[in-house]
């Protein structure tokens, strides 16, 4: 299939299989033809609200068929989608509005206070189109009103493969959020890779549980348009209802992110999991020690990859099932591991994952309005990912954590991911998050706090956890503090959001106060 922009893909799909079901959601079903007609009507509503090619349109909505229609209508008009997390409050929205100056934000009225507050603090405040009817303030519309007074847009705007198509905001660990500019060319390659890693076939049904402010959700939607396959959408991820939802939708392919695998495995067995229809679970960050357990319990194949907004939806794919590996670079990219000086290192050495395009324009174009931050990541035609990795003798890549998620303790650099991996293997620990806390020794020195949730029935036994860590880790990697919590704050892909964890060292167990110290072996 030759490269096409999204509006052309939609037209081609309708011509080929317009009467096929595109998406089921709650008690609704929509065919590709119904989607096509609806996108043209919604595009008319957006034109009525003043949208022109190149305008940014924010979407602050939960999962719904209308959300998909709006996204495709923005592409139809040659405008630029800006997915917005529904969890943002006014301060976060203000940063985003000031960054990309959206002409319009389409949102649910439940977010009205935060949006109005942010808009009042923004230099060029956006208009707002509410999804629901109701009372509108100045510069506000409601979608049904726009639909009633507008005419459908029958002809899509033709744009180049390298025009901005989406701005995907990454929640930076330092500073404000940065908006990665995604082009049609980037997304074409991303959908192609997702189809390969998940072995997409026209008779497949993909479960869609991710929030739409996460890129993985849109890749699934666009892959459905490219392949003519069906999407079964649910409001949100539910580990307890997962296999029932899969049965209801006849789901054959399941997307995961690292945290999800262990959350699913922790559920008690249910009847619906035994006869499940899923053949492939595809995604990223599957814990190595859960990989085979997941495959065997649910009788499916794990297909692991690695990607990032700045690089590609998938930059590496593991199609051979090498446990723990995110695989080999996709054919459009070269990749290697670099040391702190930027020089390549050989097998077995941990360093930064670097990507180099073989075809120009397939990684992000840059960060919107941030040339200096762009220059830190895009250098000499390469993407410096900020992620740590290693290769083996066959050039298979292994993710080893994030450079920014590293601690410095008594002069030693420590990967939080490495410590978490050991903690999560401890008999009593369900899941963990490792955070650096000020040691009081100056020079940015940190102590390690392990925030943990316990498995069902496990008792709080910090000494047992510490001993387990001391057997597996260097003495300087062993946590000093252990804080027990009932649950973690999570993002749209169920990843633990460390910055939202309430750290309470007063209530945490302190190894130093308890007189327990890991032994130095050298």
Short mmCIF file of C-alpha atoms in Angstrom, two decimals:
data_model
loop_
_atom_site.label_atom_id
_atom_site.label_comp_id
_atom_site.label_asym_id
_atom_site.label_seq_id
_atom_site.Cartn_x
_atom_site.Cartn_y
_atom_site.Cartn_z
CA UNK A 1 0.00 0.00 0.00
CA UNK A 2 1.53 3.34 -1.04
CA UNK A 3 1.71 6.14 1.52
CA UNK A 4 -1.50 8.14 1.99
CA UNK A 5 -2.54 10.95 4.29
CA UNK A 6 -5.25 10.13 6.83
CA UNK A 7 -8.19 11.66 4.88
CA UNK A 8 -7.20 9.61 1.80
CA UNK A 9 -6.99 6.44 3.93
CA UNK A 10 -10.53 7.11 5.19
CA UNK A 11 -11.85 7.60 1.63
CA UNK A 12 -10.13 4.43 0.39
CA UNK A 13 -11.50 2.38 3.31
CA UNK A 14 -15.08 3.46 2.62
CA UNK A 15 -14.75 2.64 -1.08
CA UNK A 16 -13.44 -0.82 -0.23
CA UNK A 17 -15.47 -1.90 2.81
CA UNK A 18 -17.84 0.87 3.87
CA UNK A 19 -20.49 -1.44 5.37
CA UNK A 20 -18.06 -3.25 7.70
CA UNK A 21 -18.23 -2.45 11.41
CA UNK A 22 -15.46 -0.01 12.34
CA UNK A 23 -16.10 0.41 16.07
CA UNK A 24 -18.31 -0.97 18.83
CA UNK A 25 -18.65 1.07 22.02
CA UNK A 26 -21.14 0.40 24.82
CA UNK A 27 -24.36 -0.37 22.92
CA UNK A 28 -23.34 1.51 19.76
CA UNK A 29 -21.88 0.20 16.50
CA UNK A 30 -20.55 2.32 13.65
CA UNK A 31 -19.63 1.29 10.09
CA UNK A 32 -16.79 2.85 8.12
CA UNK A 33 -19.40 4.56 5.87
CA UNK A 34 -21.21 6.04 8.89
CA UNK A 35 -17.86 7.29 10.22
CA UNK A 36 -17.00 8.85 6.83
CA UNK A 37 -20.32 10.74 6.61
CA UNK A 38 -20.12 11.87 10.21
CA UNK A 39 -16.53 13.14 9.84
CA UNK A 40 -17.64 15.42 6.97
CA UNK A 41 -20.52 16.79 9.07
CA UNK A 42 -18.28 17.42 12.09
CA UNK A 43 -15.70 19.07 9.80
CA UNK A 44 -18.48 21.50 8.80
CA UNK A 45 -19.13 22.29 12.48
CA UNK A 46 -15.43 23.03 13.00
CA UNK A 47 -15.39 25.36 9.97
CA UNK A 48 -18.41 27.13 11.48
CA UNK A 49 -16.31 27.62 14.63
CA UNK A 50 -13.60 29.29 12.49
CA UNK A 51 -11.13 26.44 11.95
CA UNK A 52 -8.78 26.74 8.96
CA UNK A 53 -5.82 24.60 7.76
CA UNK A 54 -2.90 24.77 10.20
CA UNK A 55 -5.02 25.81 13.20
CA UNK A 56 -4.49 23.90 16.41
CA UNK A 57 -7.58 22.23 17.90
CA UNK A 58 -7.43 20.88 21.45
CA UNK A 59 -9.48 17.81 22.40
CA UNK A 60 -10.23 17.44 26.12
CA UNK A 61 -12.65 14.53 25.99
CA UNK A 62 -13.12 11.02 27.32
CA UNK A 63 -13.45 7.96 25.06
CA UNK A 64 -16.44 8.21 22.70
CA UNK A 65 -17.36 7.86 19.04
CA UNK A 66 -17.69 11.66 18.86
CA UNK A 67 -14.08 11.97 19.99
CA UNK A 68 -12.93 9.82 17.06
CA UNK A 69 -15.10 11.80 14.61
CA UNK A 70 -13.62 15.10 15.82
CA UNK A 71 -10.05 13.85 15.52
CA UNK A 72 -10.59 12.68 11.93
CA UNK A 73 -12.50 15.88 11.08
CA UNK A 74 -9.51 17.96 12.22
CA UNK A 75 -7.29 15.95 9.86
CA UNK A 76 -9.92 16.32 7.10
CA UNK A 77 -9.59 20.13 7.37
CA UNK A 78 -5.78 20.14 7.37
CA UNK A 79 -5.76 21.42 10.97
CA UNK A 80 -3.63 20.07 13.83
CA UNK A 81 -4.98 17.92 16.70
CA UNK A 82 -3.79 18.59 20.24
CA UNK A 83 -4.88 15.75 22.57
CA UNK A 84 -5.28 17.13 26.11
CA UNK A 85 -5.20 15.04 29.27
CA UNK A 86 -8.58 15.16 31.00
CA UNK A 87 -6.69 15.24 34.31
CA UNK A 88 -5.06 18.61 33.68
CA UNK A 89 -6.08 21.44 35.98
CA UNK A 90 -6.04 25.14 35.06
CA UNK A 91 -2.27 25.62 35.63
CA UNK A 92 -1.38 22.76 33.28
CA UNK A 93 -3.92 23.91 30.67
CA UNK A 94 -2.52 27.43 30.82
CA UNK A 95 0.98 26.11 29.97
CA UNK A 96 -0.42 24.13 27.05
CA UNK A 97 -2.54 27.03 25.71
CA UNK A 98 0.43 29.38 25.88
CA UNK A 99 2.62 26.79 24.16
CA UNK A 100 0.58 26.00 21.04
CA UNK A 101 -2.15 28.73 21.01
CA UNK A 102 -5.11 26.54 19.98
CA UNK A 103 -7.80 28.35 17.97
CA UNK A 104 -10.43 26.05 19.49
CA UNK A 105 -10.76 23.55 22.33
CA UNK A 106 -13.50 20.91 22.13
CA UNK A 107 -14.28 19.66 25.63
CA UNK A 108 -16.83 18.17 27.99
CA UNK A 109 -18.57 20.65 30.27
CA UNK A 110 -17.27 18.87 33.39
CA UNK A 111 -13.90 20.53 32.62
CA UNK A 112 -15.42 24.00 32.17
CA UNK A 113 -14.01 25.62 35.34
CA UNK A 114 -10.42 24.59 34.58
CA UNK A 115 -10.67 25.57 30.89
CA UNK A 116 -12.27 28.97 31.58
CA UNK A 117 -9.72 29.74 34.30
CA UNK A 118 -6.80 28.79 32.01
CA UNK A 119 -8.26 30.71 29.04
CA UNK A 120 -8.59 33.85 31.17
CA UNK A 121 -4.84 33.68 31.97
CA UNK A 122 -3.78 33.02 28.36
CA UNK A 123 -2.59 35.74 25.94
CA UNK A 124 -4.59 34.46 22.94
CA UNK A 125 -7.36 32.49 24.60
CA UNK A 126 -9.05 29.76 22.53
CA UNK A 127 -12.72 29.51 21.64
CA UNK A 128 -14.43 26.53 23.24
CA UNK A 129 -16.94 24.09 21.72
CA UNK A 130 -18.69 22.02 24.39
CA UNK A 131 -19.66 18.45 23.57
CA UNK A 132 -22.96 18.84 25.41
CA UNK A 133 -25.72 21.43 25.11
CA UNK A 134 -26.01 24.05 27.85
CA UNK A 135 -25.28 27.68 28.65
CA UNK A 136 -22.36 29.19 26.74
CA UNK A 137 -20.16 32.07 27.82
CA UNK A 138 -18.40 34.54 25.48
CA UNK A 139 -16.41 32.76 22.75
CA UNK A 140 -18.13 29.43 23.53
CA UNK A 141 -20.30 27.17 21.34
CA UNK A 142 -21.89 23.78 21.71
CA UNK A 143 -21.24 21.12 19.12
CA UNK A 144 -24.89 20.37 18.30
CA UNK A 145 -25.54 24.07 17.68
CA UNK A 146 -22.59 24.22 15.27
CA UNK A 147 -23.80 21.06 13.51
CA UNK A 148 -27.29 22.52 13.04
CA UNK A 149 -26.06 25.70 11.33
CA UNK A 150 -23.20 24.26 9.26
CA UNK A 151 -22.84 22.33 6.01
CA UNK A 152 -20.81 19.13 5.65
CA UNK A 153 -17.35 19.52 4.12
CA UNK A 154 -17.22 17.01 1.26
CA UNK A 155 -13.66 17.66 0.05
CA UNK A 156 -10.72 17.11 2.35
CA UNK A 157 -7.72 19.46 2.46
CA UNK A 158 -4.77 17.79 0.79
CA UNK A 159 -1.59 18.37 2.73
CA UNK A 160 1.98 17.13 2.47
CA UNK A 161 3.24 14.10 4.39
CA UNK A 162 5.52 16.40 6.38
CA UNK A 163 2.94 18.98 7.49
CA UNK A 164 2.20 19.00 11.23
CA UNK A 165 -0.69 16.67 11.92
CA UNK A 166 -0.69 16.40 15.72
CA UNK A 167 1.08 17.95 18.69
CA UNK A 168 1.64 15.27 21.32
CA UNK A 169 2.51 16.73 24.72
CA UNK A 170 4.96 14.68 26.75
CA UNK A 171 4.81 15.12 30.52
CA UNK A 172 8.43 16.11 30.99
CA UNK A 173 10.15 15.10 34.22
CA UNK A 174 11.81 18.54 34.26
CA UNK A 175 10.22 21.86 33.24
CA UNK A 176 6.92 22.26 31.47
CA UNK A 177 5.36 19.81 29.02
CA UNK A 178 6.88 19.73 25.52
CA UNK A 179 4.77 19.31 22.38
CA UNK A 180 6.25 16.78 19.95
CA UNK A 181 5.20 17.66 16.39
CA UNK A 182 3.94 14.56 14.60
CA UNK A 183 3.61 14.50 10.79
CA UNK A 184 1.47 12.32 8.53
CA UNK A 185 4.68 10.55 7.43
CA UNK A 186 5.59 9.78 11.08
CA UNK A 187 2.16 8.30 11.73
CA UNK A 188 2.13 6.26 8.50
CA UNK A 189 5.32 4.50 9.60
CA UNK A 190 3.96 4.14 13.16
CA UNK A 191 0.78 2.41 11.95
CA UNK A 192 2.76 0.18 9.62
CA UNK A 193 4.98 -0.95 12.53
CA UNK A 194 2.00 -1.46 14.86
CA UNK A 195 0.36 -3.63 12.19
CA UNK A 196 3.54 -5.73 11.89
CA UNK A 197 4.12 -6.20 15.62
CA UNK A 198 0.46 -7.13 16.23
CA UNK A 199 0.09 -9.09 12.96
CA UNK A 200 -2.98 -7.06 11.98
CA UNK A 201 -5.52 -8.89 9.80
CA UNK A 202 -8.85 -7.58 8.39
CA UNK A 203 -10.87 -10.02 10.53
CA UNK A 204 -9.18 -8.93 13.78
CA UNK A 205 -10.86 -7.02 16.60
CA UNK A 206 -8.59 -4.81 18.71
CA UNK A 207 -9.46 -3.84 22.27
CA UNK A 208 -9.10 -0.07 22.73
CA UNK A 209 -8.84 0.86 26.41
CA UNK A 210 -6.27 3.67 26.37
CA UNK A 211 -7.29 7.30 26.87
CA UNK A 212 -7.16 9.34 23.68
CA UNK A 213 -4.59 11.73 25.09
CA UNK A 214 -2.13 8.86 24.70
CA UNK A 215 -0.70 8.19 21.21
CA UNK A 216 -1.31 4.41 21.33
CA UNK A 217 -5.07 4.93 21.09
CA UNK A 218 -4.85 6.91 17.84
CA UNK A 219 -2.46 4.39 16.30
CA UNK A 220 -5.10 1.69 16.86
CA UNK A 221 -7.82 3.85 15.25
CA UNK A 222 -5.65 4.67 12.23
CA UNK A 223 -4.55 1.04 11.88
CA UNK A 224 -8.25 0.06 11.77
CA UNK A 225 -8.76 2.50 8.88
CA UNK A 226 -5.72 1.17 7.02
CA UNK A 227 -6.54 -2.50 7.48
CA UNK A 228 -10.33 -2.48 7.63
CA UNK A 229 -10.31 -4.18 11.01
CA UNK A 230 -12.68 -3.64 13.94
CA UNK A 231 -12.10 -1.79 17.20
CA UNK A 232 -13.93 -2.69 20.42
CA UNK A 233 -13.66 0.41 22.62
CA UNK A 234 -14.22 0.50 26.39
CA UNK A 235 -14.42 3.59 28.61
CA UNK A 236 -11.33 2.77 30.62
CA UNK A 237 -8.98 -0.05 31.59
CA UNK A 238 -10.51 -2.49 34.07
CA UNK A 239 -8.41 -5.47 35.15
CA UNK A 240 -11.38 -7.16 36.84
CA UNK A 241 -13.65 -6.83 33.76
CA UNK A 242 -10.97 -7.29 31.09
CA UNK A 243 -11.73 -10.86 29.99
CA UNK A 244 -15.48 -10.25 30.01
CA UNK A 245 -14.94 -7.19 27.80
CA UNK A 246 -12.75 -9.26 25.50
CA UNK A 247 -15.49 -11.92 25.27
CA UNK A 248 -18.19 -9.29 24.63
CA UNK A 249 -16.21 -7.76 21.78
CA UNK A 250 -14.73 -10.95 20.31
CA UNK A 251 -11.32 -9.33 20.78
CA UNK A 252 -8.31 -10.98 19.11
CA UNK A 253 -5.51 -8.47 19.85
CA UNK A 254 -4.69 -6.81 23.18
CA UNK A 255 -2.38 -3.83 23.62
CA UNK A 256 -0.43 -3.56 26.90
CA UNK A 257 2.04 -1.31 28.60
CA UNK A 258 4.41 -2.55 31.30
CA UNK A 259 2.27 -1.88 34.37
CA UNK A 260 -0.79 -3.51 32.80
CA UNK A 261 0.81 -6.96 32.48
CA UNK A 262 1.36 -7.36 36.23
CA UNK A 263 -2.00 -5.79 37.06
CA UNK A 264 -3.74 -8.42 34.86
CA UNK A 265 -1.63 -11.27 36.28
CA UNK A 266 -2.54 -10.21 39.83
CA UNK A 267 -6.25 -10.80 39.16
CA UNK A 268 -7.79 -14.06 40.42
CA UNK A 269 -8.57 -16.51 37.58
CA UNK A 270 -12.01 -16.10 35.98
CA UNK A 271 -13.91 -18.40 33.63
CA UNK A 272 -13.78 -15.94 30.70
CA UNK A 273 -9.97 -15.93 30.63
CA UNK A 274 -9.80 -19.66 29.89
CA UNK A 275 -11.59 -19.51 26.56
CA UNK A 276 -10.34 -16.06 25.54
CA UNK A 277 -9.96 -15.22 21.84
CA UNK A 278 -6.74 -13.16 22.10
CA UNK A 279 -3.83 -14.49 20.03
CA UNK A 280 -1.32 -11.64 20.47
CA UNK A 281 -0.65 -9.14 23.27
CA UNK A 282 1.48 -6.33 21.86
CA UNK A 283 3.07 -3.33 23.50
CA UNK A 284 6.08 -2.20 25.50
CA UNK A 285 7.79 -2.73 28.85
CA UNK A 286 6.52 -6.23 29.62
CA UNK A 287 8.45 -7.28 32.76
CA UNK A 288 10.84 -10.08 31.80
CA UNK A 289 9.85 -12.29 34.74
CA UNK A 290 6.14 -11.97 33.87
CA UNK A 291 6.53 -12.61 30.12
CA UNK A 292 6.18 -16.42 30.04
CA UNK A 293 3.64 -16.43 32.91
CA UNK A 294 1.45 -14.07 30.88
CA UNK A 295 1.78 -16.18 27.71
CA UNK A 296 1.09 -19.47 29.47
CA UNK A 297 -1.79 -18.35 31.66
CA UNK A 298 -3.73 -16.65 28.84
CA UNK A 299 -2.50 -18.82 25.93
CA UNK A 300 -1.26 -15.96 23.76
CA UNK A 301 2.00 -14.57 22.32
CA UNK A 302 3.72 -11.48 23.72
CA UNK A 303 5.06 -9.10 21.06
CA UNK A 304 7.31 -6.53 22.72
CA UNK A 305 8.55 -3.25 21.29
CA UNK A 306 9.94 0.13 22.27
CA UNK A 307 9.07 3.63 21.12
CA UNK A 308 8.75 7.24 22.22
CA UNK A 309 6.98 10.39 21.00
CA UNK A 310 10.22 11.94 19.80
CA UNK A 311 11.23 8.85 17.78
CA UNK A 312 8.40 6.67 16.51
CA UNK A 313 5.42 4.72 17.87
CA UNK A 314 7.72 1.72 17.56
CA UNK A 315 11.43 2.21 16.94
CA UNK A 316 12.27 -1.41 17.84
CA UNK A 317 10.22 -4.61 17.56
CA UNK A 318 10.78 -8.09 18.98
CA UNK A 319 9.05 -10.53 16.63
CA UNK A 320 11.04 -13.59 17.77
CA UNK A 321 9.95 -13.58 21.41
CA UNK A 322 13.42 -13.05 22.94
CA UNK A 323 12.32 -12.63 26.57
CA UNK A 324 13.18 -9.25 28.10
CA UNK A 325 14.20 -7.67 24.80
CA UNK A 326 12.43 -4.88 22.91
CA UNK A 327 13.92 -6.32 19.72
CA UNK A 328 15.65 -4.96 16.64
CA UNK A 329 15.34 -1.50 15.03
CA UNK A 330 12.54 -1.10 12.46
CA UNK A 331 13.71 -1.04 8.84
CA UNK A 332 13.33 2.75 8.59
CA UNK A 333 15.79 3.41 11.46
CA UNK A 334 19.35 2.69 12.52
CA UNK A 335 19.92 2.45 16.26
CA UNK A 336 22.82 1.98 18.64
CA UNK A 337 23.91 2.55 22.25
CA UNK A 338 26.06 5.60 23.05
CA UNK A 339 28.16 6.50 26.10
CA UNK A 340 28.17 9.90 27.83
CA UNK A 341 30.40 11.33 25.09
CA UNK A 342 28.04 10.18 22.35
CA UNK A 343 30.38 7.39 21.16
CA UNK A 344 29.01 3.95 20.26
CA UNK A 345 29.54 1.14 22.75
CA UNK A 346 29.48 -2.62 22.19
CA UNK A 347 27.32 -5.46 23.53
CA UNK A 348 26.67 -5.66 27.28
CA UNK A 349 27.38 -1.97 27.99
CA UNK A 350 24.53 0.23 29.23
CA UNK A 351 24.22 3.62 27.56
CA UNK A 352 21.77 5.93 25.82
CA UNK A 353 19.56 4.58 23.00
CA UNK A 354 20.20 6.64 19.84
CA UNK A 355 18.11 6.56 16.64
CA UNK A 356 19.02 7.68 13.13
CA UNK A 357 16.47 8.03 10.32
CA UNK A 358 17.10 6.20 7.06
CA UNK A 359 14.13 8.10 5.58
CA UNK A 360 13.87 11.82 6.49
CA UNK A 361 10.77 13.00 8.35
CA UNK A 362 9.75 9.82 10.17
CA UNK A 363 10.67 11.00 13.68
CA UNK A 364 9.15 14.05 15.37
CA UNK A 365 9.74 17.30 13.50
CA UNK A 366 10.65 19.02 16.78
CA UNK A 367 9.01 20.43 19.91
CA UNK A 368 6.40 23.08 19.08
CA UNK A 369 7.91 26.54 19.65
CA UNK A 370 10.91 25.09 21.53
CA UNK A 371 13.99 25.21 19.24
CA UNK A 372 16.47 24.93 22.13
CA UNK A 373 14.78 21.87 23.65
CA UNK A 374 14.49 20.36 20.17
CA UNK A 375 18.24 20.79 19.64
CA UNK A 376 18.95 18.81 22.84
CA UNK A 377 17.11 15.75 21.45
CA UNK A 378 17.56 16.03 17.66
CA UNK A 379 21.30 16.25 16.95
CA UNK A 380 23.19 15.50 13.71
CA UNK A 381 20.17 13.78 12.18
CA UNK A 382 19.80 11.54 15.27
CA UNK A 383 17.29 11.28 18.09
CA UNK A 384 18.97 11.08 21.50
CA UNK A 385 16.17 9.35 23.39
CA UNK A 386 17.19 10.00 26.99
CA UNK A 387 16.51 6.30 27.61
CA UNK A 388 19.09 3.76 28.71
CA UNK A 389 19.57 0.47 26.92
CA UNK A 390 21.95 -2.33 26.09
CA UNK A 391 22.44 -4.70 23.15
CA UNK A 392 23.39 -8.37 23.18
CA UNK A 393 25.71 -10.16 20.74
CA UNK A 394 22.86 -10.49 18.20
CA UNK A 395 22.12 -6.75 18.43
CA UNK A 396 18.83 -7.33 20.30
CA UNK A 397 18.06 -4.25 22.41
CA UNK A 398 17.14 -4.24 26.11
CA UNK A 399 15.54 -1.23 27.81
CA UNK A 400 17.36 -0.27 31.03
CA UNK A 401 15.38 2.71 32.34
CA UNK A 402 15.35 6.44 31.80
CA UNK A 403 18.39 8.67 32.20
CA UNK A 404 16.19 11.24 33.95
CA UNK A 405 14.87 8.56 36.31
CA UNK A 406 18.31 8.06 37.79
CA UNK A 407 19.54 8.83 41.29
CA UNK A 408 22.95 9.85 42.54
CA UNK A 409 23.91 8.29 45.85
CA UNK A 410 27.35 8.69 47.44
CA UNK A 411 28.87 9.35 44.00
CA UNK A 412 27.14 6.35 42.34
CA UNK A 413 24.58 6.66 39.53
CA UNK A 414 21.60 4.37 40.15
CA UNK A 415 18.80 3.46 37.74
CA UNK A 416 15.43 3.55 39.51
CA UNK A 417 14.18 0.98 36.99
CA UNK A 418 16.88 -1.53 38.02
CA UNK A 419 15.96 -1.25 41.70
CA UNK A 420 12.22 -1.49 40.91
CA UNK A 421 12.79 -4.64 38.88
CA UNK A 422 14.29 -6.37 41.93
CA UNK A 423 11.68 -4.98 44.34
CA UNK A 424 8.88 -6.24 42.09
CA UNK A 425 10.36 -9.75 42.18
CA UNK A 426 10.28 -9.75 46.01
CA UNK A 427 7.73 -12.31 47.32
CA UNK A 428 5.58 -9.74 49.17
CA UNK A 429 5.74 -6.80 46.75
CA UNK A 430 3.01 -6.26 44.14
CA UNK A 431 4.54 -3.15 42.56
CA UNK A 432 7.04 -0.43 43.42
CA UNK A 433 8.22 3.06 42.57
CA UNK A 434 11.74 4.18 43.48
CA UNK A 435 12.23 7.87 44.22
CA UNK A 436 15.33 9.84 45.16
CA UNK A 437 15.02 11.92 48.35
CA UNK A 438 17.46 14.46 49.76
CA UNK A 439 20.04 12.71 51.96
CA UNK A 440 21.04 15.91 53.74
CA UNK A 441 24.65 15.37 52.65
CA UNK A 442 24.64 18.16 50.03
CA UNK A 443 26.07 18.03 46.50
CA UNK A 444 22.68 16.74 45.21
CA UNK A 445 23.27 13.47 47.07
CA UNK A 446 20.16 11.32 47.44
CA UNK A 447 18.87 8.42 49.49
CA UNK A 448 16.55 5.84 47.96
CA UNK A 449 12.88 5.68 48.90
CA UNK A 450 10.97 2.58 47.75
CA UNK A 451 7.21 3.14 47.64
CA UNK A 452 5.51 -0.27 47.47
CA UNK A 453 2.12 -1.94 47.29
CA UNK A 454 1.89 -5.43 48.79
CA UNK A 455 0.47 -8.62 47.31
CA UNK A 456 -2.85 -9.83 48.75
CA UNK A 457 -2.35 -11.30 52.20
CA UNK A 458 1.26 -10.09 52.57
CA UNK A 459 2.32 -8.41 55.81
CA UNK A 460 4.38 -5.23 56.03
CA UNK A 461 7.86 -6.66 56.55
CA UNK A 462 10.40 -4.03 55.47
CA UNK A 463 13.38 -6.05 56.73
CA UNK A 464 12.45 -9.02 54.52
CA UNK A 465 12.15 -6.69 51.50
CA UNK A 466 15.48 -5.06 52.31
CA UNK A 467 17.23 -8.44 52.67
CA UNK A 468 15.82 -9.56 49.31
CA UNK A 469 17.18 -6.39 47.70
CA UNK A 470 20.56 -6.78 49.39
CA UNK A 471 20.94 -10.26 47.85
CA UNK A 472 20.31 -8.95 44.33
CA UNK A 473 21.68 -5.39 44.31
CA UNK A 474 24.90 -3.55 45.05
CA UNK A 475 24.93 -2.14 48.60
CA UNK A 476 24.47 1.44 47.31
CA UNK A 477 21.36 0.41 45.30
CA UNK A 478 19.48 -0.94 48.35
CA UNK A 479 16.69 1.43 49.50
CA UNK A 480 17.05 3.24 52.81
CA UNK A 481 13.34 4.12 53.15
CA UNK A 482 10.30 1.91 52.48
CA UNK A 483 6.84 3.49 52.34
CA UNK A 484 3.77 1.25 52.03
CA UNK A 485 0.76 2.51 50.05
CA UNK A 486 -2.58 0.95 49.04
CA UNK A 487 -2.45 2.12 45.41
CA UNK A 488 -0.44 4.25 42.99
CA UNK A 489 -1.57 7.26 40.97
CA UNK A 490 -1.58 6.14 37.33
CA UNK A 491 -1.52 7.72 33.89
CA UNK A 492 -3.53 6.83 30.77
CA UNK A 493 -1.55 3.66 30.09
CA UNK A 494 -1.62 2.58 33.76
CA UNK A 495 2.00 3.70 34.18
CA UNK A 496 2.78 4.82 37.74
CA UNK A 497 2.94 8.64 37.91
CA UNK A 498 5.82 9.18 40.32
CA UNK A 499 5.39 12.94 40.51
CA UNK A 500 1.89 12.45 41.97
CA UNK A 501 3.01 10.08 44.75
CA UNK A 502 2.70 11.66 48.21
CA UNK A 503 6.11 11.06 49.76
CA UNK A 504 5.94 10.85 53.57
CA UNK A 505 9.34 10.09 55.09
CA UNK A 506 7.90 10.55 58.60
CA UNK A 507 5.72 7.47 58.10
CA UNK A 508 8.22 5.53 55.99
CA UNK A 509 10.34 2.78 57.52
CA UNK A 510 13.98 3.95 57.79
CA UNK A 511 16.72 1.29 57.61
CA UNK A 512 19.22 3.62 59.27
CA UNK A 513 16.99 4.25 62.28
CA UNK A 514 16.25 0.51 62.46
CA UNK A 515 20.00 -0.19 62.47
CA UNK A 516 19.80 -2.40 59.35
CA UNK A 517 22.51 -1.85 56.76
CA UNK A 518 23.35 -3.79 53.62
CA UNK A 519 26.84 -5.30 53.71
CA UNK A 520 29.53 -4.01 51.41
CA UNK A 521 31.13 -6.88 49.56
CA UNK A 522 34.22 -4.93 48.54
#
